[in-house]
Structure formats: structure tokens, C-alpha cells
mmCIF file of C-alpha atoms and ligand atoms in Angstrom:
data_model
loop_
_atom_site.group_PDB
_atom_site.id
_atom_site.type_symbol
_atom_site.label_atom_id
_atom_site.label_comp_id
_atom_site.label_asym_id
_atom_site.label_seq_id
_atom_site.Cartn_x
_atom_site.Cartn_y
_atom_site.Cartn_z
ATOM 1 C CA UNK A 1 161.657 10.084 -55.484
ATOM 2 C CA UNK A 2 161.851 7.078 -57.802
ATOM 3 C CA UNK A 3 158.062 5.864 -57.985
ATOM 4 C CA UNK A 4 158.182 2.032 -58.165
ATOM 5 C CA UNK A 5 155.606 -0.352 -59.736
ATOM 6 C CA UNK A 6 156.092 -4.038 -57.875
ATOM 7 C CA UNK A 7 154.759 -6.826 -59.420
ATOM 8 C CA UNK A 8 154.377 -9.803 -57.654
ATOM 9 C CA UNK A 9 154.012 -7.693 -54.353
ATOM 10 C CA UNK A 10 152.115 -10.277 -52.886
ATOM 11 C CA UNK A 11 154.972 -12.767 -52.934
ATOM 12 C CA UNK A 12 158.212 -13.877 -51.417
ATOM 13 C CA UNK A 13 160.234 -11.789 -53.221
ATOM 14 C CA UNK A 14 157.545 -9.026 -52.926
ATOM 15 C CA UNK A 15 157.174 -8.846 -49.906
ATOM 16 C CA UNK A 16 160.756 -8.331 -49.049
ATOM 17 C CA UNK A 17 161.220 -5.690 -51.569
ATOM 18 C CA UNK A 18 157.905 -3.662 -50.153
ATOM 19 C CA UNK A 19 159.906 -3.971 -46.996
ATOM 20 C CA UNK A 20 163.406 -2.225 -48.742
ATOM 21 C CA UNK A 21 161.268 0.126 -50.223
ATOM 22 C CA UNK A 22 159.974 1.671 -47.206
ATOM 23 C CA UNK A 23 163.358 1.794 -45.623
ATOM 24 C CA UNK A 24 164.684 3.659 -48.258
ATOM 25 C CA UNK A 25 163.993 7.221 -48.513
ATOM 26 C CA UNK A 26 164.671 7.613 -52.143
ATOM 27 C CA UNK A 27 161.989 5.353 -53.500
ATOM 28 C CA UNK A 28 158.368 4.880 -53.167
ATOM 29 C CA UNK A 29 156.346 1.663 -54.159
ATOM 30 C CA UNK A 30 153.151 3.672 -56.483
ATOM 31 C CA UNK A 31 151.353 0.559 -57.229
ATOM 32 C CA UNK A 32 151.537 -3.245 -56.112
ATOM 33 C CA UNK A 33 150.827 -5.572 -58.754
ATOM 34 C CA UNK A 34 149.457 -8.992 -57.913
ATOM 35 C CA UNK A 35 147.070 -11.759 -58.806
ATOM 36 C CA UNK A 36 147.058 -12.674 -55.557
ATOM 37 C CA UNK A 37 146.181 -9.481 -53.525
ATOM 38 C CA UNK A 38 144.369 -9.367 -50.656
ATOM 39 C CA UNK A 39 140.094 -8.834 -51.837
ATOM 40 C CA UNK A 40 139.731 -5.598 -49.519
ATOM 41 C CA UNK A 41 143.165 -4.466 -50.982
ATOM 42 C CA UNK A 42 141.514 -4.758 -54.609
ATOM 43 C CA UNK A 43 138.630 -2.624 -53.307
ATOM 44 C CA UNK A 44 140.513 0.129 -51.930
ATOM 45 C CA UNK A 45 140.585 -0.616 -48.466
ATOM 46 C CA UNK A 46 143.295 -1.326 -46.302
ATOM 47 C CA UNK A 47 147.018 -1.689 -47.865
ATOM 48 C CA UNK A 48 148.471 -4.994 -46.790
ATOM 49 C CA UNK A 49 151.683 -3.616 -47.780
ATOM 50 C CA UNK A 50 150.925 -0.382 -44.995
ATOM 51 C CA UNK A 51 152.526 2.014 -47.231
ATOM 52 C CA UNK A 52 150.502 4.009 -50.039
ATOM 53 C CA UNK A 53 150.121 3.095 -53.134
ATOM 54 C CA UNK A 54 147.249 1.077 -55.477
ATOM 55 C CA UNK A 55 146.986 -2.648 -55.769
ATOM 56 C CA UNK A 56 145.771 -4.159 -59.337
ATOM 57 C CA UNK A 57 145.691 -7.511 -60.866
ATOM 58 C CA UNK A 58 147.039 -6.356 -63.849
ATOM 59 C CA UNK A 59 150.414 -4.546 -64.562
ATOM 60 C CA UNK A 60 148.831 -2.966 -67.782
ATOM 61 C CA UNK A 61 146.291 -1.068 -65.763
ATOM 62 C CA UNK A 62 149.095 0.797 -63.805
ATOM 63 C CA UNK A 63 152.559 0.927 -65.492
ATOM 64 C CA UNK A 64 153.355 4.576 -67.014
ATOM 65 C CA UNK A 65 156.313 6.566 -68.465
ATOM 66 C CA UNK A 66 159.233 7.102 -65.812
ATOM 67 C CA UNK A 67 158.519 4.368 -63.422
ATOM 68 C CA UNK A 68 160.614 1.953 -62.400
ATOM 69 C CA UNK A 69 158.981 -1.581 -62.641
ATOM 70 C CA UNK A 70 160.525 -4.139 -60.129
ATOM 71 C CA UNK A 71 159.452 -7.788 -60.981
ATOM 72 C CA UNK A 72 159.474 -11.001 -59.351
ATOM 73 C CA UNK A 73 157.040 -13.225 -60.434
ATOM 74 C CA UNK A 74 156.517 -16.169 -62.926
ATOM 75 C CA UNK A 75 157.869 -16.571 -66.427
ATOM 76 C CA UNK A 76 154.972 -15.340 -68.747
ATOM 77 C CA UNK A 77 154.280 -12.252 -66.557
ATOM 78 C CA UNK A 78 158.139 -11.700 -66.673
ATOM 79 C CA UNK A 79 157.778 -11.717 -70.315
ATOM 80 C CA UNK A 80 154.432 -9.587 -70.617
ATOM 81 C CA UNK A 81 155.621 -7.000 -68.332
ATOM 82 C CA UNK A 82 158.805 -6.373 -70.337
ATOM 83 C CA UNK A 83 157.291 -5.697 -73.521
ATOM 84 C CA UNK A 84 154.612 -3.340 -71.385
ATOM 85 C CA UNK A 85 157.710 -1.622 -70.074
ATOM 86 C CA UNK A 86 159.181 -1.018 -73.621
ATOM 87 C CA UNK A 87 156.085 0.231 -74.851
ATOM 88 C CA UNK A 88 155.304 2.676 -71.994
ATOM 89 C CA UNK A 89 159.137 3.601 -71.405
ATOM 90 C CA UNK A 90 159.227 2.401 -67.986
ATOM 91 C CA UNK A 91 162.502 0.684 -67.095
ATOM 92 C CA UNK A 92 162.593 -2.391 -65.738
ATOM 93 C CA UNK A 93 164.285 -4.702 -62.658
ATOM 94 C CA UNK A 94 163.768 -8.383 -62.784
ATOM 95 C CA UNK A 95 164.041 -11.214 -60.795
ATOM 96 C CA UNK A 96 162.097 -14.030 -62.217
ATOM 97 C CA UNK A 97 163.981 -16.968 -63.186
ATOM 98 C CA UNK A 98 162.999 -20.167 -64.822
ATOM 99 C CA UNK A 99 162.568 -18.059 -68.601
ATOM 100 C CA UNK A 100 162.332 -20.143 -71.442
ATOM 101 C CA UNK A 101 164.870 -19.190 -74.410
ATOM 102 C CA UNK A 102 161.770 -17.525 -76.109
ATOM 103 C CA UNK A 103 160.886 -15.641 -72.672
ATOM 104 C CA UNK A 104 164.303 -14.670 -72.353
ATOM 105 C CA UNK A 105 164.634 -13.140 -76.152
ATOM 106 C CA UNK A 106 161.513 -11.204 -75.533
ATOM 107 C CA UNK A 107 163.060 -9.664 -72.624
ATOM 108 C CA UNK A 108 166.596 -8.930 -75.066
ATOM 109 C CA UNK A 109 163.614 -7.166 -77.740
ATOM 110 C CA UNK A 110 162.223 -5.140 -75.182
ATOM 111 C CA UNK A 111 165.616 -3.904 -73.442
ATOM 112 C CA UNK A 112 166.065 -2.543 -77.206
ATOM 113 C CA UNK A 113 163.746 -0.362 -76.037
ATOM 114 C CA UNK A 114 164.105 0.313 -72.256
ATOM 115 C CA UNK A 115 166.797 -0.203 -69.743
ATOM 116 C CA UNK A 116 166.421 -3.685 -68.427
ATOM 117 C CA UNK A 117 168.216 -5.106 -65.514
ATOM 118 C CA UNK A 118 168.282 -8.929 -65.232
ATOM 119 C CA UNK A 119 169.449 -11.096 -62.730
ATOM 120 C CA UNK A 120 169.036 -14.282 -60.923
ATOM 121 C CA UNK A 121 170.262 -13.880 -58.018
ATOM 122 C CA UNK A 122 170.288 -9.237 -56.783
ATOM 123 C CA UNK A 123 172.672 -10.044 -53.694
ATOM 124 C CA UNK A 124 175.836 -8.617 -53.427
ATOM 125 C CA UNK A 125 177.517 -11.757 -52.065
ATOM 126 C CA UNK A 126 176.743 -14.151 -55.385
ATOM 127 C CA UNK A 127 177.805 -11.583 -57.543
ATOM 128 C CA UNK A 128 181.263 -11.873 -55.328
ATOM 129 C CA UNK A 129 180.858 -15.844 -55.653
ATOM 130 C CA UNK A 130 180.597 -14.988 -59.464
ATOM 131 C CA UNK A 131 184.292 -13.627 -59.247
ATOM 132 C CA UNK A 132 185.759 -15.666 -56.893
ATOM 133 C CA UNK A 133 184.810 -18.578 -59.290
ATOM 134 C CA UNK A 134 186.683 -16.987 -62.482
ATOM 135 C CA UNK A 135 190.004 -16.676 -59.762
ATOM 136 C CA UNK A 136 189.337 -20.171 -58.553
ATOM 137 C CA UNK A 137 189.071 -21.364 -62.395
ATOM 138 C CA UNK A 138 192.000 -19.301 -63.350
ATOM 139 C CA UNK A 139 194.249 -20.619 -60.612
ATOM 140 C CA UNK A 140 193.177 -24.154 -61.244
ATOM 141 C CA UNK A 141 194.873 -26.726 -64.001
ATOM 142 C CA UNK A 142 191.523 -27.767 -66.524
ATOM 143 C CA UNK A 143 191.898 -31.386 -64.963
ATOM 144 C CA UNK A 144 190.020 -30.293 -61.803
ATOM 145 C CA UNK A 145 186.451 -31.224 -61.779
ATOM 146 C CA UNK A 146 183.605 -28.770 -61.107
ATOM 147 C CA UNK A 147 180.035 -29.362 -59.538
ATOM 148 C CA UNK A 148 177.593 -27.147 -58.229
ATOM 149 C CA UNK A 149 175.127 -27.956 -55.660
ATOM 150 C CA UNK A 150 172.248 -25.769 -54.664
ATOM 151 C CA UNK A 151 169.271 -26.028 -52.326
ATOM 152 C CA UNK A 152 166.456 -24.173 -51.846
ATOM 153 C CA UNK A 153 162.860 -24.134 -50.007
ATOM 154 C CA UNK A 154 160.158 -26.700 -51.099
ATOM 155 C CA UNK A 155 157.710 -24.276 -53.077
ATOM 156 C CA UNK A 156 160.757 -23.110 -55.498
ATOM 157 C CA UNK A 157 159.180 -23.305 -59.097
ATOM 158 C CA UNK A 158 162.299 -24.141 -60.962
ATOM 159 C CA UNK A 159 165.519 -26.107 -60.648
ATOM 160 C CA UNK A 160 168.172 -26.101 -61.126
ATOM 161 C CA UNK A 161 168.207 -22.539 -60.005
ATOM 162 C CA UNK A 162 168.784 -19.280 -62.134
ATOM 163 C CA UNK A 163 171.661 -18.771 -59.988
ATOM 164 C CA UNK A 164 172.684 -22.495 -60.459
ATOM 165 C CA UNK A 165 172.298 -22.323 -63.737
ATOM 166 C CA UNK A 166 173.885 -18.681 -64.636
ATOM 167 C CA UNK A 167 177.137 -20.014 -62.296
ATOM 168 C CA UNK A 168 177.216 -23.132 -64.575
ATOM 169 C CA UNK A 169 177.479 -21.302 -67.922
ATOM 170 C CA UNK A 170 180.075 -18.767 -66.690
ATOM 171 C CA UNK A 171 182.187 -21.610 -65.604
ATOM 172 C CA UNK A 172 181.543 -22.866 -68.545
ATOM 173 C CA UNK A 173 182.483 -20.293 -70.957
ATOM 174 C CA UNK A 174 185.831 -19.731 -69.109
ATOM 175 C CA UNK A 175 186.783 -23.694 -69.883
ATOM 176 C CA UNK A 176 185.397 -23.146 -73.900
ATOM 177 C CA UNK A 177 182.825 -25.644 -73.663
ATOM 178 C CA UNK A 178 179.135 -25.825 -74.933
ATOM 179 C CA UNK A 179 176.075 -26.517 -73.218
ATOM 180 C CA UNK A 180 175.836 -29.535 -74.284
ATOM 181 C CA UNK A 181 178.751 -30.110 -71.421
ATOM 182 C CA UNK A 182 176.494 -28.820 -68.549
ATOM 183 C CA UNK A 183 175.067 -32.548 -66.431
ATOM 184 C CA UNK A 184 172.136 -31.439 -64.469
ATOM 185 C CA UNK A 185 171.701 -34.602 -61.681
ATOM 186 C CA UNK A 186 173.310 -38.194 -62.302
ATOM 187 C CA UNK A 187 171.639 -41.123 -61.878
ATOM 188 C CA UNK A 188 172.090 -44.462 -63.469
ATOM 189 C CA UNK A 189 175.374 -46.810 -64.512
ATOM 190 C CA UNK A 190 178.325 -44.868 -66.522
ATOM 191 C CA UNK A 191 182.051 -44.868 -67.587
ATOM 192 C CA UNK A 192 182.386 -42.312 -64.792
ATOM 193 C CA UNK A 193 183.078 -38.678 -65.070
ATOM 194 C CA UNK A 194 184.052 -37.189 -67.831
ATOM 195 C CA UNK A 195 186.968 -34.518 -67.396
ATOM 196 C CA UNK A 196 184.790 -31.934 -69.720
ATOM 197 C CA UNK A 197 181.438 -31.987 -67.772
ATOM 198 C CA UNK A 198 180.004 -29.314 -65.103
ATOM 199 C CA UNK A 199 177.070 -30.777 -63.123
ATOM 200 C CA UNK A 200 174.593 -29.011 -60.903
ATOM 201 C CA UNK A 201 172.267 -30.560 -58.201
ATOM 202 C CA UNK A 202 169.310 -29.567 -56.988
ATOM 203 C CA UNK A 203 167.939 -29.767 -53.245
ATOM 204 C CA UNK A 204 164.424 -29.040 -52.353
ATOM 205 C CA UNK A 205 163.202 -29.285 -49.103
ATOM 206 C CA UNK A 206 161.310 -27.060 -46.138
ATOM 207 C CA UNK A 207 162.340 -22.889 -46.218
ATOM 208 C CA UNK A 208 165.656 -22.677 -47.424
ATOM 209 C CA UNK A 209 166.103 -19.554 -48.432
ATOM 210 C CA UNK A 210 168.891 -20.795 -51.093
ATOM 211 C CA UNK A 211 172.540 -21.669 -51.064
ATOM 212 C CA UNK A 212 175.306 -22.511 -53.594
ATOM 213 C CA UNK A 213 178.313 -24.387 -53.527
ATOM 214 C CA UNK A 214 180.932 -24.367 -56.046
ATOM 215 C CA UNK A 215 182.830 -27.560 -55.881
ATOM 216 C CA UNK A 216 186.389 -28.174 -57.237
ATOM 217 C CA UNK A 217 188.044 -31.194 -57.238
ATOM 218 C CA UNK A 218 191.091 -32.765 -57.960
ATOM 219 C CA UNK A 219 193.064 -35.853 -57.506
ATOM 220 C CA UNK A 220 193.707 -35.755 -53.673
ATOM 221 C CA UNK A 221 192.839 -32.276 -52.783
ATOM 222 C CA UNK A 222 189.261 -29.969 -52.995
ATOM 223 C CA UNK A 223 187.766 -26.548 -52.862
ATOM 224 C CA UNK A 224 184.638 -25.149 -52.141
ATOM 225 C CA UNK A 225 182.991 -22.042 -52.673
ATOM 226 C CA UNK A 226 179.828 -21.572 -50.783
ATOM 227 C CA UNK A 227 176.869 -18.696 -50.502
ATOM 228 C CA UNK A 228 173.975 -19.141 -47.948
ATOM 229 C CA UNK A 229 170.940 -16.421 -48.240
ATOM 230 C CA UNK A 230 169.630 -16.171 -45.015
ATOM 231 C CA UNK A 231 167.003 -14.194 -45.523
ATOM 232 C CA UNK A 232 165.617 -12.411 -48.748
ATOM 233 C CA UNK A 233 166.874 -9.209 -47.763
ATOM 234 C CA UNK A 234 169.752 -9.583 -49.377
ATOM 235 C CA UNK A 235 168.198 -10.296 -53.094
ATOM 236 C CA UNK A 236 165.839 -7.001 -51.857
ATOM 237 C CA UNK A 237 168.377 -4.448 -51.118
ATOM 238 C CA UNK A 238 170.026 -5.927 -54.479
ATOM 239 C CA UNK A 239 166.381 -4.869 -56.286
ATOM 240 C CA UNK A 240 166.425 -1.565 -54.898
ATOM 241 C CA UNK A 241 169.679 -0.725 -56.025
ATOM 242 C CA UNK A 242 169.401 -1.505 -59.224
ATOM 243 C CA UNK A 243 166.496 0.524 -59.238
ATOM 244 C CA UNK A 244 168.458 3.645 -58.499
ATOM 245 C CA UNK A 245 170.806 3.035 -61.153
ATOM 246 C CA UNK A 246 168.522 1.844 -64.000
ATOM 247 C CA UNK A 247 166.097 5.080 -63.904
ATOM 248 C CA UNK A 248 167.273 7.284 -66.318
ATOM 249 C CA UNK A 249 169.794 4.619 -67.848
ATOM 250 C CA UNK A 250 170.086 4.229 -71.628
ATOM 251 C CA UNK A 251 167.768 1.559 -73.360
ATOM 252 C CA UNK A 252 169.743 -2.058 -72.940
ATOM 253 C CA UNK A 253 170.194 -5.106 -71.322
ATOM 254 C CA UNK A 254 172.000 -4.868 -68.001
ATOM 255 C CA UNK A 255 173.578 -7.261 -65.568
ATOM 256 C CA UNK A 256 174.378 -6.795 -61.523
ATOM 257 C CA UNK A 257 177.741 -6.316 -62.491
ATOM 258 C CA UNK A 258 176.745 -2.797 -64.392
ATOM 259 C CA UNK A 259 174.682 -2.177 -61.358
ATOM 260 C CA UNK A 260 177.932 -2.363 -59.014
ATOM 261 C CA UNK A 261 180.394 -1.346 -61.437
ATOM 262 C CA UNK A 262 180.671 2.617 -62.038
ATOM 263 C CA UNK A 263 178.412 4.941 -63.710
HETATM 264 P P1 NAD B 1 156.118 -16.423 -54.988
HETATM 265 O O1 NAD B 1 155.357 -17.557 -55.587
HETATM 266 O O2 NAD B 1 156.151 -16.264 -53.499
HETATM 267 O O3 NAD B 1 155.582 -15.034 -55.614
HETATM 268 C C1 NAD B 1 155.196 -14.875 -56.951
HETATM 269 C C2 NAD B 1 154.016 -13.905 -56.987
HETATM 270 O O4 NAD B 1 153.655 -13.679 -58.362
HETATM 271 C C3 NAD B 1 152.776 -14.492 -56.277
HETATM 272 O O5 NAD B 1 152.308 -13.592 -55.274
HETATM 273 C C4 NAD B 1 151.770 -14.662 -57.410
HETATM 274 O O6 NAD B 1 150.419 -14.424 -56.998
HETATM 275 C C5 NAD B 1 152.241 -13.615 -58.419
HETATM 276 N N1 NAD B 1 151.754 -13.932 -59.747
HETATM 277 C C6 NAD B 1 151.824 -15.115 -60.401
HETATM 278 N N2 NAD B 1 151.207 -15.040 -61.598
HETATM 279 C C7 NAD B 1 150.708 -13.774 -61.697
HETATM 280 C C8 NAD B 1 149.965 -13.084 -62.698
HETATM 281 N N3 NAD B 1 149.594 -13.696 -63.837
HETATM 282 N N4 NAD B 1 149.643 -11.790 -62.486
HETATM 283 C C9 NAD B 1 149.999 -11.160 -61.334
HETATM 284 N N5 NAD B 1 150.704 -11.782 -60.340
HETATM 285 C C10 NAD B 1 151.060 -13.070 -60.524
HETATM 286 O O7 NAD B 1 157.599 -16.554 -55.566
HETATM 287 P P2 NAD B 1 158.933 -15.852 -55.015
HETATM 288 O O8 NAD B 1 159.615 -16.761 -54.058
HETATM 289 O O9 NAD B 1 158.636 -14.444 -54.617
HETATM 290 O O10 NAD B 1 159.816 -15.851 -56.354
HETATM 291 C C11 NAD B 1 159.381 -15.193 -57.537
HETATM 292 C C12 NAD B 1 160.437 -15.366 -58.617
HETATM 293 O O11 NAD B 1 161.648 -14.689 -58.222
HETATM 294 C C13 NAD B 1 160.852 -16.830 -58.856
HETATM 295 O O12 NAD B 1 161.110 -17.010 -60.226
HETATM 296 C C14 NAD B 1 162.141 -16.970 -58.054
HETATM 297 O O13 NAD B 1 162.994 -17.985 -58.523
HETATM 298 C C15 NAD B 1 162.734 -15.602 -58.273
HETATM 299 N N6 NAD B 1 163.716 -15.168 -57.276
HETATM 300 C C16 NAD B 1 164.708 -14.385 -57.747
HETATM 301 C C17 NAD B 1 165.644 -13.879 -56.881
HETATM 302 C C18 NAD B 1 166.714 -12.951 -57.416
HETATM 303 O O14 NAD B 1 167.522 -12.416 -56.647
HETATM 304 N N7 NAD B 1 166.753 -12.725 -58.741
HETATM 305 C C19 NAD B 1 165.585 -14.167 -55.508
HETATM 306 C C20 NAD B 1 164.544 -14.970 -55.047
HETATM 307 C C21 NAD B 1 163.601 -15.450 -55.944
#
């Protein structure tokens, strides 16, 4: 049994993971970690989660050696809990996006440490968009233009998205430019689009769940690529795999791609 530690249980994203967790037989949620957690949950009375397991307001009061601490939260816990994790040797799965470059090279210290997974976006089908985008690239003469629009529900902290944003920099990469090249929104009078530019746009609104579209076009002709989360569900059942395969893994920094590759 792989004994979880979930902070930000009393979220979205936690939520949805508590609820993969107790389908799966081979992992068991030991503590919920949450600023937010239910008063009579602090106290020791009833679980709003149903299933065993502690709640605290503080990851550093419950992390330990050999767990596996799943994470979707906010930026600075992201951070915190990731250096906890390398000093307790707990391994770590997280979610959070929205990590500022000194966030994100605390995480890189502490997966010195620890295995770390990171990812934006834990479902199976964006990690198939991620692919399908190199092919699409590939295939396509540099003269095609790319855009990608995402939306997502009104309470979403950060935009563009991770996913937006991690999409962006791999197409990126593949056509050798810098980030200087990446356009989030336009707005305003120009000379028109420039051939060596990848914008995103962002779309709040209501409870999308999120969605992505990949957008190539050329002169007369167009392709899109496009990924709708219906539910969270998908990003859970992504979390709990990863869990699996990152207790016991060697200290590092790891990607979904390890996670469904072989090992
Ligand atoms: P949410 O606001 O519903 O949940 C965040 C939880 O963190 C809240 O319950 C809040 O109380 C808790 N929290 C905040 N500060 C805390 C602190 N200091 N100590 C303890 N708990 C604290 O948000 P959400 O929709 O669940 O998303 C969380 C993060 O996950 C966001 O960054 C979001 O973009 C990201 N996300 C990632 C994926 C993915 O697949 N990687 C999918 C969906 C969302």
C-alpha cells in the first residue's frame, strides 16, 4: 500500500484525487493537508474526505520518510512542500502551476534530492496532444502559423495556463526560437503577424474544466488540434499513476512522459 499525503485535499484538484484514491486499491490517502479543512475535520471528528486518514493545516506536521506527497495547491506551498519532501525523503507528485522561475528552481534543488514528478496538465490525452503537436510541426513547412487558445473556469489562478504555456515552449523549441517569440494575447495596432511568433489566449469564464486548441495555419488551408477535460478525473487518475511509479524511483526531476514511458 502506497500511503499518500494530499495537500490541497480540500480543493478542486483534491478532491478529485481523494476520489482516485479510494478507487484504487493500491494506495491509501494517510493525511489530507489543507488550509481550508473543514473545523470538525481539524478536531478529529468526522472525515469530509470519508476515508481514514488525519487532516492538518500544515504539511510539515505530517510528511515522513516513504510517503508519497501528491500536491495541488498554490505556488509557495508548491515550493515549501518540495524542499519538506527532500528533507524527509518523501517523493513527490505535483500539480500546481503558475511557479515563478525561482519556485520552479527550488523544485529542480529539491528533486536533487527526491524523485519529483511535475506536470501541468496529469491526463493521458494532453500528453497525446503533446505528440501529436511535434508530428503536426514536423509535417508542416515553418511558414505555417501557430496559436494556442485555452479556456478554463472563472476561479483559475493563472493564465495563460501551465498546459498553455508548457505546449507553447515545446512548439517552440522544435522551430529554434526563444521566448522572447512566445505573444501571450494581442491587442492594439501592428504590422501584422510576424512569421516567427507563437501566441496563446486565454478564456475565463463559468466551470470549464479546461480545453486546448492547437491552431495551425497557412495560406488557404488550417489545422486544429483540440483537448477538452470534462471532468478532473482525468488529471486524477494521471496523479495516481504517477504515484505508483515515483515511489521508490531514483532522486530527479520527472515528466508524464517518464511516467508513461517504461520502467
Ligand atoms: P483550488 O483553489 O480549488 O484548491 C487549492 C487548495 O489549496 C485550496 O483548498 C486551498 O485551501 C489550498 N491551499 C492554499 N494555500 C494553502 C496553504 N498555505 N496551506 C494549505 N493549503 C493551502 O485549486 P484547484 O483547482 O484544485 O487547482 C490547484 C492547482 O492545480 C492550480 O495551480 C491549478 O492550475 C492546478 N491544476 C493542475 C492540474 C494538472 O493536471 N497538473 C489540473 C488541474 C489544476
Amino acid at each position: 500500500m502506497i500511503p499518500i499525503v494530499l495537500v490541497g485535499a480540500a480543493g478542486r484538484m483534491g478532491r478529485a484525487v481523494e476520489e482516485a484514491a479510494r478507487a484504487s486499491a493500491d494506495v491509501a490517502i494517510r493525511s489530507h493537508v489543507d488550509r481550508a479543512a473543514p473545523v470538525a475535520a481539524l478536531a478529529g471528528g468526522a472525515n469530509p474526505g470519508g476515508e481514514a486518514g488525519v487532516w492538518s493545516e500544515d504539511a510539515s506536521a505530517v510528511v515522513r520518510s516513504g510517503d508519497v506527497v501528491i500536491e495541488f495547491s498554490v505556488p509557495s506551498v508548491c515550493r515549501a512542500v518540495a524542499g519538506l519532501c527532500a528533507e524527509r525523503g518523501a517523493a513527490l507528485v505535483s500539480g500546481t502551476t503558475g511557479l515563478s522561475p525561482d519556485d520552479e528552481a527550488a523544485v529542480r534543488t529539491a528533486a536533487r534530492r527526491t524523485p519529483v514528478v511535475r506536470s501541468a496538465n496529469f491526463s493521458l490525452g494532453i500528453a497525446a496532444l503533446h505528440r501529436a503537436l511535434d508530428a503536426v510541426l514536423e509535417a508542416l513547412p515553418a511558414g505555417w502559423d501557430v496559436e494556442i487558445v485555452e479556456r478554463h473556469h472563472r476561479h483559475k489562478a493563472d493564465s495563460p495556463s501551465g498546459t498553455a504555456l508548457a505546449l507553447a515552449r515545446r512548439a517552440l523549441a522544435r522551430r529554434g526560437l526563444g521566448e522572447d517569440a512566445l505573444v501571450k494575447g494581442r491587442s492594439g495596432r501592428g504590422a501584422g503577424r510576424p512569421g516567427t511568433e507563437i501566441g496563446i489566449h486565454s478564456v475565463r469564464g463559468g466551470s470549464w474544466v479546461g480545453e486546448h486548441a492547437i491552431l495551425f495555419a497557412g495560406d488557404g488551408e488550417s489545422i486544429e488540434l483540440r483537448h477538452v477535460a470534462e471532468s478532473r478525473a482525468a488529471f486524477a487518475a494521471g496523479a495516481i499513476a504517477a504515484a505508483r511509479w515515483v515511489s521508490g524511483a531514483p532522486p530527479g526531476l520527472y515528466s508524464l512522459d517518464d511516467v508513461l514511458g517504461s520502467r
